[in-house]
Amino acid sequence: MSAMKSCPSPEGQFCQSCGMPMEGAGDEGTDKDGTKNKSYCRFCYSGGLFTEPDITVEEMIEKVVGIMKVMNLMPEEKVREAAGAFIPTLERWRE
Ligand SMILES: [Zn+2]
């Protein structure tokens, strides 16, 4: 469990595919039998499948940068920097 200690936030708090914060059951993806999946958000995972099974980590970063750009919360280069550092550490992209 030593790996958990170095991780500042508990797993499941963010979607382990796109990094979106999951604030409630409404944000969670669903498994094949319709139960909520706490690891992935509803945009990434639905009915037991990834909505974009062939997306690469680079493409995911671009996608998140695009979404954040629309939301206009941070300058694009800041978003790109943060997403590029954070997303590859998520469960889906870890080897
Ligand atoms: Zn997601």
Short mmCIF file of C-alpha atoms and ligand atoms in Angstrom, two decimals:
data_model
loop_
_atom_site.label_atom_id
_atom_site.label_comp_id
_atom_site.label_asym_id
_atom_site.label_seq_id
_atom_site.Cartn_x
_atom_site.Cartn_y
_atom_site.Cartn_z
CA MET A 1 0.00 0.00 0.00
CA SER A 2 3.03 2.29 -0.07
CA ALA A 3 2.09 3.48 -3.56
CA MET A 4 -1.16 4.90 -2.18
CA LYS A 5 0.73 7.14 0.22
CA SER A 6 2.55 8.99 -2.55
CA CYS A 7 -0.75 9.68 -4.30
CA PRO A 8 -2.33 12.90 -2.97
CA SER A 9 -5.90 12.01 -3.93
CA PRO A 10 -7.69 8.70 -3.49
CA GLU A 11 -8.33 6.74 -6.63
CA GLY A 12 -11.84 7.13 -7.97
CA GLN A 13 -12.09 10.82 -7.26
CA PHE A 14 -11.14 11.57 -10.84
CA CYS A 15 -12.12 9.68 -13.95
CA GLN A 16 -9.21 7.30 -14.57
CA SER A 17 -9.42 7.95 -18.29
CA CYS A 18 -9.90 11.70 -18.87
CA GLY A 19 -9.16 13.11 -15.40
CA MET A 20 -12.53 14.80 -14.96
CA PRO A 21 -13.46 15.22 -11.29
CA MET A 22 -16.39 12.97 -10.46
CA GLU A 23 -18.61 14.68 -7.96
CA GLY A 24 -21.45 12.21 -7.74
CA ALA A 25 -23.11 9.10 -9.10
CA GLY A 26 -24.41 11.14 -12.04
CA ASP A 27 -20.87 11.59 -13.30
CA GLU A 28 -19.96 7.91 -13.08
CA GLY A 29 -19.82 5.56 -16.03
CA THR A 30 -21.81 2.34 -16.16
CA ASP A 31 -20.84 -1.31 -16.38
CA LYS A 32 -22.48 -3.84 -18.67
CA ASP A 33 -25.17 -4.67 -16.10
CA GLY A 34 -25.93 -0.99 -15.52
CA THR A 35 -24.13 -0.63 -12.20
CA LYS A 36 -22.07 2.50 -11.68
CA ASN A 37 -18.39 2.31 -12.42
CA LYS A 38 -16.48 4.50 -9.98
CA SER A 39 -13.25 4.51 -11.97
CA TYR A 40 -14.51 6.14 -15.16
CA CYS A 41 -16.88 8.97 -15.99
CA ARG A 42 -20.00 8.62 -18.12
CA PHE A 43 -18.32 10.35 -21.06
CA CYS A 44 -15.53 7.77 -21.20
CA TYR A 45 -17.26 4.58 -20.14
CA SER A 46 -20.78 3.39 -20.81
CA GLY A 47 -22.38 -0.04 -20.67
CA GLY A 48 -19.08 -1.74 -19.83
CA LEU A 49 -17.20 -0.27 -22.79
CA PHE A 50 -14.99 2.73 -23.39
CA THR A 51 -16.84 5.17 -25.61
CA GLU A 52 -13.61 5.67 -27.58
CA PRO A 53 -11.70 2.40 -27.23
CA ASP A 54 -8.95 3.35 -29.68
CA ILE A 55 -8.14 6.81 -28.36
CA THR A 56 -4.49 7.35 -27.42
CA VAL A 57 -3.29 9.26 -24.38
CA GLU A 58 -2.15 12.11 -26.67
CA GLU A 59 -5.60 12.30 -28.24
CA MET A 60 -7.22 12.27 -24.80
CA ILE A 61 -5.04 15.19 -23.73
CA GLU A 62 -6.07 17.12 -26.86
CA LYS A 63 -9.72 16.31 -26.21
CA VAL A 64 -9.55 17.56 -22.61
CA VAL A 65 -7.66 20.69 -23.72
CA GLY A 66 -10.45 21.30 -26.26
CA ILE A 67 -13.17 20.93 -23.62
CA MET A 68 -11.36 23.19 -21.15
CA LYS A 69 -10.83 25.76 -23.88
CA VAL A 70 -14.58 25.93 -24.43
CA MET A 71 -15.14 26.28 -20.68
CA ASN A 72 -12.53 29.05 -20.69
CA LEU A 73 -11.27 28.33 -17.16
CA MET A 74 -7.55 28.54 -17.85
CA PRO A 75 -5.26 29.71 -20.64
CA GLU A 76 -4.78 26.94 -23.22
CA GLU A 77 -1.06 26.47 -22.55
CA LYS A 78 -1.74 26.05 -18.82
CA VAL A 79 -4.43 23.47 -19.54
CA ARG A 80 -2.14 21.62 -21.95
CA GLU A 81 0.63 21.57 -19.36
CA ALA A 82 -1.63 20.31 -16.57
CA ALA A 83 -3.44 17.74 -18.73
CA GLY A 84 -0.16 16.51 -20.20
CA ALA A 85 1.24 15.92 -16.72
CA PHE A 86 -1.89 14.50 -15.10
CA ILE A 87 -3.66 12.32 -17.68
CA PRO A 88 -0.77 9.88 -18.35
CA THR A 89 -0.73 9.02 -14.61
CA LEU A 90 -4.35 7.79 -14.70
CA GLU A 91 -5.16 4.09 -14.49
CA ARG A 92 -6.24 3.67 -18.13
CA TRP A 93 -2.89 4.89 -19.46
CA ARG A 94 -0.56 3.23 -16.98
CA GLU A 95 1.34 0.26 -18.31
ZN ZN B 1 -13.68 10.32 -18.28
#
